[in-house]
CSV table of N, CA and C in Angstrom, one decimal:
chain,number,residue,atom,x,y,z
A,1,UNK,N,168.5,-46.6,19.4
A,1,UNK,CA,167.1,-47.3,19.5
A,1,UNK,C,166.3,-46.9,18.9
A,2,UNK,N,165.5,-47.3,17.6
A,2,UNK,CA,164.8,-47.0,16.8
A,2,UNK,C,163.5,-47.1,17.7
A,3,UNK,N,162.2,-46.6,17.9
A,3,UNK,CA,161.0,-47.0,18.6
A,3,UNK,C,160.0,-46.0,18.1
A,4,UNK,N,158.9,-47.5,17.9
A,4,UNK,CA,157.5,-46.8,17.4
A,4,UNK,C,156.3,-47.4,18.7
A,5,UNK,N,155.9,-46.3,18.9
A,5,UNK,CA,154.5,-46.8,19.7
A,5,UNK,C,153.3,-46.3,19.1
A,6,UNK,N,153.0,-47.8,19.2
A,6,UNK,CA,151.4,-47.7,18.4
A,6,UNK,C,150.2,-48.0,19.6
A,7,UNK,N,149.6,-47.2,19.4
A,7,UNK,CA,148.1,-47.1,20.3
A,7,UNK,C,146.9,-47.4,19.5
A,8,UNK,N,146.0,-47.9,20.3
A,8,UNK,CA,144.7,-47.4,19.8
A,8,UNK,C,143.8,-47.3,20.9
A,9,UNK,N,142.8,-46.3,20.9
A,9,UNK,CA,141.9,-45.5,22.3
A,9,UNK,C,141.2,-45.4,21.5
A,10,UNK,N,139.8,-44.9,22.6
A,10,UNK,CA,138.6,-44.3,22.3
A,10,UNK,C,138.4,-43.2,22.5
A,11,UNK,N,138.9,-42.8,23.7
A,11,UNK,CA,138.4,-41.6,24.6
A,11,UNK,C,139.9,-41.0,24.9
A,12,UNK,N,140.8,-41.6,24.4
A,12,UNK,CA,142.0,-40.8,24.6
A,12,UNK,C,143.4,-41.2,25.3
A,13,UNK,N,142.7,-42.1,26.7
A,13,UNK,CA,143.7,-42.2,27.8
A,13,UNK,C,144.9,-43.1,27.2
A,14,UNK,N,144.9,-44.1,26.2
A,14,UNK,CA,145.6,-44.8,25.7
A,14,UNK,C,146.9,-44.5,24.8
A,15,UNK,N,145.9,-43.2,24.2
A,15,UNK,CA,146.8,-42.4,23.4
A,15,UNK,C,147.8,-41.4,24.2
A,16,UNK,N,147.0,-40.7,25.6
A,16,UNK,CA,147.6,-39.9,26.5
A,16,UNK,C,149.2,-40.9,27.3
A,17,UNK,N,148.8,-42.0,27.4
A,17,UNK,CA,149.7,-42.9,28.0
A,17,UNK,C,151.0,-43.1,26.8
A,18,UNK,N,150.5,-43.5,25.6
A,18,UNK,CA,151.8,-43.5,25.0
A,18,UNK,C,152.5,-42.0,24.5
A,19,UNK,N,151.4,-40.9,24.4
A,19,UNK,CA,152.7,-39.7,24.8
A,19,UNK,C,153.6,-39.5,25.8
A,20,UNK,N,153.1,-39.8,27.2
A,20,UNK,CA,153.8,-40.1,28.2
A,20,UNK,C,155.3,-40.9,27.9
A,21,UNK,N,155.1,-41.9,27.2
A,21,UNK,CA,156.0,-42.6,26.9
A,21,UNK,C,157.1,-42.1,26.0
A,22,UNK,N,156.5,-41.8,25.2
A,22,UNK,CA,157.0,-41.1,24.2
A,22,UNK,C,158.1,-39.6,24.7
A,23,UNK,N,157.5,-39.2,25.6
A,23,UNK,CA,158.4,-37.9,26.0
A,23,UNK,C,159.6,-38.6,27.0
A,24,UNK,N,159.9,-40.2,27.1
A,24,UNK,CA,160.6,-40.5,27.8
A,24,UNK,C,162.0,-41.4,27.0
A,25,UNK,N,161.5,-41.8,26.0
A,25,UNK,CA,162.3,-42.2,24.7
A,25,UNK,C,162.6,-41.3,23.6
A,26,UNK,N,163.9,-40.8,23.6
A,26,UNK,CA,164.5,-40.4,22.1
A,26,UNK,C,164.1,-40.5,21.2
A,27,UNK,N,163.4,-39.6,20.3
A,27,UNK,CA,163.0,-40.2,19.0
A,27,UNK,C,162.0,-40.9,18.3
A,28,UNK,N,161.3,-41.2,19.8
A,28,UNK,CA,160.4,-42.2,19.7
A,28,UNK,C,159.1,-41.7,18.6
A,29,UNK,N,158.3,-42.9,17.9
A,29,UNK,CA,157.4,-42.4,16.7
A,29,UNK,C,156.0,-42.9,17.5
A,30,UNK,N,155.2,-41.9,17.3
A,30,UNK,CA,154.0,-41.9,17.5
A,30,UNK,C,153.2,-42.1,16.6
A,31,UNK,N,152.3,-43.3,17.1
A,31,UNK,CA,151.3,-43.6,15.7
A,31,UNK,C,149.7,-44.2,16.2
A,32,UNK,N,148.8,-43.5,16.1
A,32,UNK,CA,147.2,-44.1,16.6
A,32,UNK,C,147.1,-45.2,15.4
A,33,UNK,N,146.5,-46.3,15.9
A,33,UNK,CA,146.7,-47.4,14.8
A,33,UNK,C,145.2,-47.0,14.1
A,34,UNK,N,144.4,-45.8,14.5
A,34,UNK,CA,143.5,-45.4,13.7
A,34,UNK,C,143.3,-44.3,12.5
A,35,UNK,N,144.8,-44.1,12.4
A,35,UNK,CA,145.1,-43.0,11.6
A,35,UNK,C,146.3,-43.7,10.3
A,36,UNK,N,145.8,-43.2,8.9
A,36,UNK,CA,146.7,-43.4,8.2
A,36,UNK,C,147.5,-44.7,8.1
A,37,UNK,N,148.5,-44.5,7.2
A,37,UNK,CA,149.1,-46.0,6.9
A,37,UNK,C,150.1,-45.6,8.1
A,38,UNK,N,150.7,-47.4,8.4
A,38,UNK,CA,151.5,-47.9,9.6
A,38,UNK,C,153.0,-47.2,8.9
A,39,UNK,N,154.0,-46.7,9.9
A,39,UNK,CA,155.4,-46.9,9.4
A,39,UNK,C,155.6,-47.9,9.1
A,40,UNK,N,157.0,-47.9,8.4
A,40,UNK,CA,157.8,-49.2,8.0
A,40,UNK,C,158.1,-50.1,9.4
A,41,UNK,N,157.7,-51.5,9.7
A,41,UNK,CA,158.4,-51.8,11.0
A,41,UNK,C,159.6,-51.8,11.1
A,42,UNK,N,160.3,-52.4,9.8
A,42,UNK,CA,161.6,-52.5,9.4
A,42,UNK,C,162.3,-51.5,9.8
A,43,UNK,N,162.0,-50.2,10.1
A,43,UNK,CA,162.9,-49.0,10.6
A,43,UNK,C,163.0,-49.1,12.1
A,44,UNK,N,162.6,-50.0,12.6
A,44,UNK,CA,162.2,-49.7,14.2
A,44,UNK,C,162.6,-51.2,15.2
A,45,UNK,N,164.0,-50.9,15.9
A,45,UNK,CA,164.4,-51.8,17.0
A,45,UNK,C,163.0,-52.3,17.8
A,46,UNK,N,162.6,-51.7,18.3
A,46,UNK,CA,161.4,-51.4,19.6
A,46,UNK,C,160.2,-50.9,18.9
A,47,UNK,N,159.4,-52.1,19.5
A,47,UNK,CA,157.9,-51.5,19.0
A,47,UNK,C,157.0,-51.6,20.5
A,48,UNK,N,156.2,-50.8,20.7
A,48,UNK,CA,155.3,-50.9,22.0
A,48,UNK,C,154.1,-50.6,21.3
A,49,UNK,N,153.2,-51.3,21.9
A,49,UNK,CA,152.0,-51.9,21.3
A,49,UNK,C,151.0,-51.5,22.8
A,50,UNK,N,150.0,-50.6,22.8
A,50,UNK,CA,148.6,-50.2,23.9
A,50,UNK,C,147.7,-49.8,23.3
A,51,UNK,N,146.7,-50.5,24.0
A,51,UNK,CA,145.0,-50.2,24.0
A,51,UNK,C,144.9,-50.2,25.3
A,52,UNK,N,143.7,-49.4,25.0
A,52,UNK,CA,142.3,-49.2,26.0
A,52,UNK,C,141.4,-50.4,26.4
A,53,UNK,N,140.9,-50.7,27.2
A,53,UNK,CA,140.3,-52.0,27.4
A,53,UNK,C,138.7,-51.7,27.6
A,54,UNK,N,137.8,-52.3,27.0
A,54,UNK,CA,136.7,-52.0,26.8
A,54,UNK,C,136.0,-53.8,27.1
A,55,UNK,N,135.4,-54.0,28.4
A,55,UNK,CA,134.8,-54.8,28.5
A,55,UNK,C,135.7,-56.2,28.3
A,56,UNK,N,137.4,-55.9,29.0
A,56,UNK,CA,138.1,-57.0,29.1
A,56,UNK,C,138.8,-57.1,28.0
A,57,UNK,N,138.3,-56.5,26.6
A,57,UNK,CA,139.1,-56.9,25.5
A,57,UNK,C,140.0,-55.0,25.1
A,58,UNK,N,140.7,-55.7,24.4
A,58,UNK,CA,141.7,-54.4,23.3
A,58,UNK,C,140.9,-54.0,22.1
A,59,UNK,N,141.3,-52.9,21.7
A,59,UNK,CA,140.3,-52.2,20.7
A,59,UNK,C,140.6,-53.3,19.4
A,60,UNK,N,139.7,-53.0,18.8
A,60,UNK,CA,139.6,-54.2,17.3
A,60,UNK,C,140.9,-53.5,16.3
A,61,UNK,N,141.3,-52.5,16.4
A,61,UNK,CA,142.5,-51.9,15.9
A,61,UNK,C,143.7,-52.4,16.1
A,62,UNK,N,144.0,-52.7,17.7
A,62,UNK,CA,145.1,-53.6,18.3
A,62,UNK,C,145.1,-54.7,18.1
A,63,UNK,N,144.0,-55.5,17.6
A,63,UNK,CA,143.5,-56.6,17.6
A,63,UNK,C,144.2,-57.1,16.0
A,64,UNK,N,143.9,-55.9,15.5
A,64,UNK,CA,143.8,-56.3,13.8
A,64,UNK,C,145.3,-56.5,13.4
A,65,UNK,N,146.3,-55.2,14.2
A,65,UNK,CA,147.7,-55.0,14.2
A,65,UNK,C,148.5,-56.3,14.7
A,66,UNK,N,148.0,-56.8,15.5
A,66,UNK,CA,148.8,-57.9,16.3
A,66,UNK,C,148.9,-59.0,15.4
A,67,UNK,N,147.5,-59.2,14.7
A,67,UNK,CA,147.5,-60.6,13.7
A,67,UNK,C,147.9,-60.5,12.8
A,68,UNK,N,148.1,-59.4,12.2
A,68,UNK,CA,148.9,-59.0,10.7
A,68,UNK,C,150.6,-58.9,10.8
A,69,UNK,N,150.5,-58.9,11.8
A,69,UNK,CA,152.3,-58.2,12.0
A,69,UNK,C,152.9,-59.3,12.7
A,70,UNK,N,152.3,-60.5,13.4
A,70,UNK,CA,152.6,-61.4,14.4
A,70,UNK,C,154.3,-62.0,14.1
A,71,UNK,N,154.5,-62.3,12.8
A,71,UNK,CA,155.4,-62.4,12.5
A,71,UNK,C,157.0,-61.4,12.3
A,72,UNK,N,156.1,-60.5,11.7
A,72,UNK,CA,157.3,-59.1,11.3
A,72,UNK,C,157.8,-58.4,12.9
A,73,UNK,N,157.0,-59.1,14.2
A,73,UNK,CA,157.4,-58.1,15.3
A,73,UNK,C,158.7,-59.2,16.0
A,74,UNK,N,158.7,-60.5,15.4
A,74,UNK,CA,159.3,-61.3,16.0
A,74,UNK,C,161.1,-60.7,16.0
A,75,UNK,N,161.7,-60.9,16.9
A,75,UNK,CA,163.5,-60.3,16.9
A,75,UNK,C,163.3,-58.8,17.3
A,76,UNK,N,162.6,-58.2,17.3
A,76,UNK,CA,162.2,-56.8,17.7
A,76,UNK,C,162.1,-56.9,19.5
A,77,UNK,N,162.3,-55.8,19.9
A,77,UNK,CA,162.4,-55.2,21.5
A,77,UNK,C,160.6,-55.1,21.7
A,78,UNK,N,159.9,-55.9,22.3
A,78,UNK,CA,158.8,-55.5,22.5
A,78,UNK,C,158.2,-54.9,23.7
A,79,UNK,N,157.0,-53.8,23.9
A,79,UNK,CA,156.6,-53.8,24.9
A,79,UNK,C,155.3,-53.5,24.9
A,80,UNK,N,154.2,-54.4,26.0
A,80,UNK,CA,152.7,-53.8,25.7
A,80,UNK,C,152.5,-53.5,26.7
A,81,UNK,N,151.5,-52.4,26.7
A,81,UNK,CA,150.5,-51.8,27.8
A,81,UNK,C,149.0,-51.9,27.6
A,82,UNK,N,148.1,-51.9,28.7
A,82,UNK,CA,146.9,-51.6,28.7
A,82,UNK,C,146.6,-50.6,29.5
A,83,UNK,N,145.5,-49.7,29.0
A,83,UNK,CA,144.9,-48.9,29.9
A,83,UNK,C,143.1,-49.1,30.0
A,84,UNK,N,143.2,-48.4,31.0
A,84,UNK,CA,141.5,-48.6,32.0
A,84,UNK,C,141.5,-48.5,33.3
A,85,UNK,N,140.1,-48.3,33.6
A,85,UNK,CA,140.4,-47.9,35.2
A,85,UNK,C,140.2,-48.7,36.3
A,86,UNK,N,140.2,-49.9,35.9
A,86,UNK,CA,140.2,-51.3,37.4
A,86,UNK,C,141.3,-52.1,36.7
A,87,UNK,N,142.4,-52.5,37.4
A,87,UNK,CA,143.8,-53.4,37.4
A,87,UNK,C,143.9,-54.5,37.3
A,88,UNK,N,141.9,-55.0,38.0
A,88,UNK,CA,142.0,-56.1,39.2
A,88,UNK,C,142.5,-57.3,37.6
A,89,UNK,N,142.8,-58.5,38.0
A,89,UNK,CA,142.8,-59.2,37.0
A,89,UNK,C,143.8,-58.9,35.6
A,90,UNK,N,144.7,-57.8,35.8
A,90,UNK,CA,145.6,-57.7,35.2
A,90,UNK,C,146.1,-58.5,34.4
A,91,UNK,N,147.1,-59.7,35.1
A,91,UNK,CA,147.7,-60.7,34.4
A,91,UNK,C,146.9,-61.6,33.3
A,92,UNK,N,145.3,-62.0,33.9
A,92,UNK,CA,144.4,-62.2,32.8
A,92,UNK,C,144.3,-61.4,31.7
A,93,UNK,N,144.4,-60.7,32.2
A,93,UNK,CA,143.7,-59.7,30.7
A,93,UNK,C,144.7,-59.3,29.7
A,94,UNK,N,146.1,-59.7,30.1
A,94,UNK,CA,147.4,-59.9,29.4
A,94,UNK,C,147.3,-61.1,28.8
A,95,UNK,N,146.7,-62.1,29.1
A,95,UNK,CA,147.0,-63.3,28.5
A,95,UNK,C,146.0,-63.5,27.6
A,96,UNK,N,144.8,-63.2,27.8
A,96,UNK,CA,143.5,-63.1,26.6
A,96,UNK,C,143.4,-62.4,25.8
A,97,UNK,N,144.6,-61.0,26.0
A,97,UNK,CA,144.3,-59.9,24.8
A,97,UNK,C,146.0,-60.2,23.9
A,98,UNK,N,146.7,-60.7,24.1
A,98,UNK,CA,148.1,-60.6,23.2
A,98,UNK,C,148.2,-62.2,23.0
A,99,UNK,N,148.7,-62.5,21.8
A,99,UNK,CA,149.4,-63.7,21.6
A,99,UNK,C,150.4,-64.5,22.4
A,100,UNK,N,150.1,-65.5,22.9
A,100,UNK,CA,151.0,-65.8,23.9
A,100,UNK,C,152.6,-66.0,23.8
A,101,UNK,N,153.2,-65.9,22.5
A,101,UNK,CA,154.7,-66.0,22.0
A,101,UNK,C,155.0,-64.4,22.2
A,102,UNK,N,154.2,-63.5,22.0
A,102,UNK,CA,154.1,-62.0,21.8
A,102,UNK,C,154.5,-61.6,23.6
A,103,UNK,N,153.4,-62.1,24.1
A,103,UNK,CA,153.4,-61.8,25.4
A,103,UNK,C,154.8,-62.1,26.2
A,104,UNK,N,155.3,-63.3,25.9
A,104,UNK,CA,156.4,-64.0,26.5
A,104,UNK,C,157.4,-63.2,25.8
A,105,UNK,N,157.5,-62.8,24.9
A,105,UNK,CA,158.9,-62.3,24.3
A,105,UNK,C,159.3,-60.6,24.8
A,106,UNK,N,158.0,-60.1,25.5
A,106,UNK,CA,157.6,-58.9,25.8
A,106,UNK,C,158.8,-58.1,27.0
A,107,UNK,N,160.0,-57.4,26.6
A,107,UNK,CA,160.7,-57.2,27.6
A,107,UNK,C,159.7,-56.2,28.8
A,108,UNK,N,158.2,-55.9,28.8
A,108,UNK,CA,157.7,-55.0,29.6
A,108,UNK,C,156.4,-55.3,28.8
A,109,UNK,N,155.7,-55.5,30.2
A,109,UNK,CA,153.9,-55.9,30.0
A,109,UNK,C,153.7,-55.2,31.2
A,110,UNK,N,152.6,-54.3,31.0
A,110,UNK,CA,151.9,-52.9,32.2
A,110,UNK,C,150.9,-52.5,32.0
A,111,UNK,N,149.9,-52.8,33.1
A,111,UNK,CA,148.7,-51.9,33.1
A,111,UNK,C,149.3,-50.7,33.8
A,112,UNK,N,148.8,-49.5,32.8
A,112,UNK,CA,149.3,-48.6,33.3
A,112,UNK,C,148.3,-47.1,33.7
A,113,UNK,N,147.0,-47.6,33.9
A,113,UNK,CA,146.0,-46.9,34.1
A,113,UNK,C,145.2,-46.2,33.3
A,114,UNK,N,144.2,-45.2,33.7
A,114,UNK,CA,143.1,-44.7,32.5
A,114,UNK,C,142.5,-43.3,32.8
A,115,UNK,N,141.7,-43.1,32.1
A,115,UNK,CA,141.1,-42.0,32.4
A,115,UNK,C,139.8,-41.7,31.8
A,116,UNK,N,138.8,-41.2,32.7
A,116,UNK,CA,137.2,-41.3,31.9
A,116,UNK,C,137.2,-40.1,32.2
A,117,UNK,N,136.3,-39.2,31.5
A,117,UNK,CA,136.0,-37.9,31.2
A,117,UNK,C,134.1,-38.0,30.5
A,118,UNK,N,133.4,-38.0,31.8
A,118,UNK,CA,132.3,-38.0,31.2
A,118,UNK,C,131.6,-37.1,29.8
A,119,UNK,N,132.4,-36.2,29.9
A,119,UNK,CA,132.1,-35.3,28.7
A,119,UNK,C,132.3,-35.8,27.5
A,120,UNK,N,133.1,-36.7,27.4
A,120,UNK,CA,133.7,-37.5,26.1
A,120,UNK,C,132.5,-38.5,25.8
A,121,UNK,N,131.9,-39.3,27.0
A,121,UNK,CA,131.2,-40.1,27.1
A,121,UNK,C,129.7,-40.3,26.8
A,122,UNK,N,129.1,-41.3,26.1
A,122,UNK,CA,127.5,-41.5,26.1
A,122,UNK,C,127.0,-41.9,27.2
A,123,UNK,N,125.6,-41.6,27.3
A,123,UNK,CA,125.1,-41.9,28.5
A,123,UNK,C,125.2,-43.4,29.2
A,124,UNK,N,124.9,-44.3,28.1
A,124,UNK,CA,125.4,-45.8,28.3
A,124,UNK,C,126.7,-46.0,29.2
A,125,UNK,N,127.7,-45.4,28.7
A,125,UNK,CA,129.3,-45.4,29.0
A,125,UNK,C,129.2,-44.6,30.8
A,126,UNK,N,128.6,-43.5,30.6
A,126,UNK,CA,128.9,-43.0,32.0
A,126,UNK,C,127.9,-43.9,32.6
A,127,UNK,N,126.9,-44.4,32.6
A,127,UNK,CA,126.4,-45.5,33.5
A,127,UNK,C,126.9,-46.7,34.3
A,128,UNK,N,128.0,-47.3,33.0
A,128,UNK,CA,128.5,-48.4,33.5
A,128,UNK,C,130.1,-48.1,34.0
A,129,UNK,N,130.1,-47.0,34.3
A,129,UNK,CA,131.5,-46.6,34.5
A,129,UNK,C,131.1,-46.3,36.1
A,130,UNK,N,129.8,-45.7,36.2
A,130,UNK,CA,129.7,-45.3,37.5
A,130,UNK,C,129.1,-46.7,38.2
A,131,UNK,N,128.7,-47.3,37.5
A,131,UNK,CA,128.4,-48.9,38.4
A,131,UNK,C,130.0,-49.5,38.4
A,132,UNK,N,131.1,-49.8,37.9
A,132,UNK,CA,131.9,-50.4,38.0
A,132,UNK,C,133.3,-49.8,38.8
A,133,UNK,N,133.2,-48.4,38.5
A,133,UNK,CA,134.0,-47.8,39.3
A,133,UNK,C,133.7,-47.1,40.5
A,134,UNK,N,132.1,-46.8,40.8
A,134,UNK,CA,131.5,-46.6,41.9
A,134,UNK,C,131.8,-44.7,41.9
A,135,UNK,N,132.5,-44.1,40.5
A,135,UNK,CA,132.7,-42.7,40.6
A,135,UNK,C,131.8,-42.3,39.6
A,136,UNK,N,131.1,-40.9,39.6
A,136,UNK,CA,130.7,-40.5,38.1
A,136,UNK,C,131.1,-38.9,37.6
A,137,UNK,N,132.5,-38.5,38.2
A,137,UNK,CA,133.1,-37.6,37.5
A,137,UNK,C,134.4,-37.7,36.7
A,138,UNK,N,135.2,-36.8,36.5
A,138,UNK,CA,136.2,-37.0,35.6
A,138,UNK,C,137.0,-38.4,36.6
A,139,UNK,N,137.9,-39.0,36.2
A,139,UNK,CA,138.8,-39.8,36.5
A,139,UNK,C,139.9,-40.1,35.7
A,140,UNK,N,141.2,-40.1,36.5
A,140,UNK,CA,142.2,-40.0,36.0
A,140,UNK,C,143.5,-40.7,37.0
A,141,UNK,N,143.3,-42.5,36.7
A,141,UNK,CA,144.4,-43.0,37.1
A,141,UNK,C,145.4,-43.9,36.7
A,142,UNK,N,146.1,-42.6,35.6
A,142,UNK,CA,147.1,-42.9,34.6
A,142,UNK,C,148.6,-42.9,36.2
A,143,UNK,N,149.5,-44.0,35.9
A,143,UNK,CA,150.2,-43.8,36.7
A,143,UNK,C,151.5,-43.5,36.1
A,144,UNK,N,152.5,-42.4,36.4
A,144,UNK,CA,153.6,-41.9,35.6
A,144,UNK,C,154.8,-42.8,36.2
A,145,UNK,N,154.6,-42.9,37.7
A,145,UNK,CA,155.9,-44.0,38.4
A,145,UNK,C,155.7,-45.4,37.5
A,146,UNK,N,154.5,-46.0,37.2
A,146,UNK,CA,154.7,-47.5,36.3
A,146,UNK,C,155.1,-46.8,35.1
A,147,UNK,N,155.0,-46.0,34.3
A,147,UNK,CA,155.2,-45.5,33.1
A,147,UNK,C,156.8,-45.4,33.3
A,148,UNK,N,157.4,-44.8,33.9
A,148,UNK,CA,159.0,-44.8,34.2
A,148,UNK,C,159.1,-46.2,34.2
A,149,UNK,N,159.0,-47.1,35.2
A,149,UNK,CA,159.3,-48.2,35.3
A,149,UNK,C,159.3,-49.1,33.9
A,150,UNK,N,157.9,-49.1,33.0
A,150,UNK,CA,158.1,-49.8,32.2
A,150,UNK,C,158.8,-49.2,31.0
A,151,UNK,N,159.4,-47.9,30.9
A,151,UNK,CA,160.2,-47.2,30.0
A,151,UNK,C,161.5,-47.6,30.3
A,152,UNK,N,161.7,-47.8,31.5
A,152,UNK,CA,163.4,-48.6,31.8
A,152,UNK,C,163.5,-49.7,32.1
A,153,UNK,N,162.2,-50.6,31.6
A,153,UNK,CA,162.6,-51.8,31.6
A,153,UNK,C,163.2,-52.2,29.7
A,154,UNK,N,162.4,-51.0,29.0
A,154,UNK,CA,162.5,-51.0,27.5
A,154,UNK,C,164.1,-50.4,26.6
A,155,UNK,N,164.6,-49.4,27.9
A,155,UNK,CA,165.9,-48.9,27.7
A,155,UNK,C,167.1,-49.8,28.2
A,156,UNK,N,166.9,-50.8,29.0
A,156,UNK,CA,168.0,-51.6,29.5
A,156,UNK,C,168.4,-52.5,28.5
């Protein structure tokens, strides 16, 4: 199975998750949606799309990809993941960020955790993260067990 893993990230958490997923899928191709031309979707049987969340929304690059390629994704094995520090309302976040038909067709849809490095963030972001998570230092909630489960669903 040829797998394409697309991700949109601001500070690197969704990219780190995408890399950990690719480590478990032989020959998977990683692509940051902010980088260059998209690989030809026709070459892939499976497409995994992930994004970090900001104020409950996925990154604009992920939204644009989903809007432009909804028809081309039909008939492919789909995996969807979200990255963030707080998992509350996970199902609502998927419902509000992904087209219903794509979400329904997905073999796997999971919230896989996130990271926050205060050295990569601005003052306002640090204040928001501290207010929301009650933590001010480096935070890593990426869940490797959930990543394994997610990958297993796609390999089935």
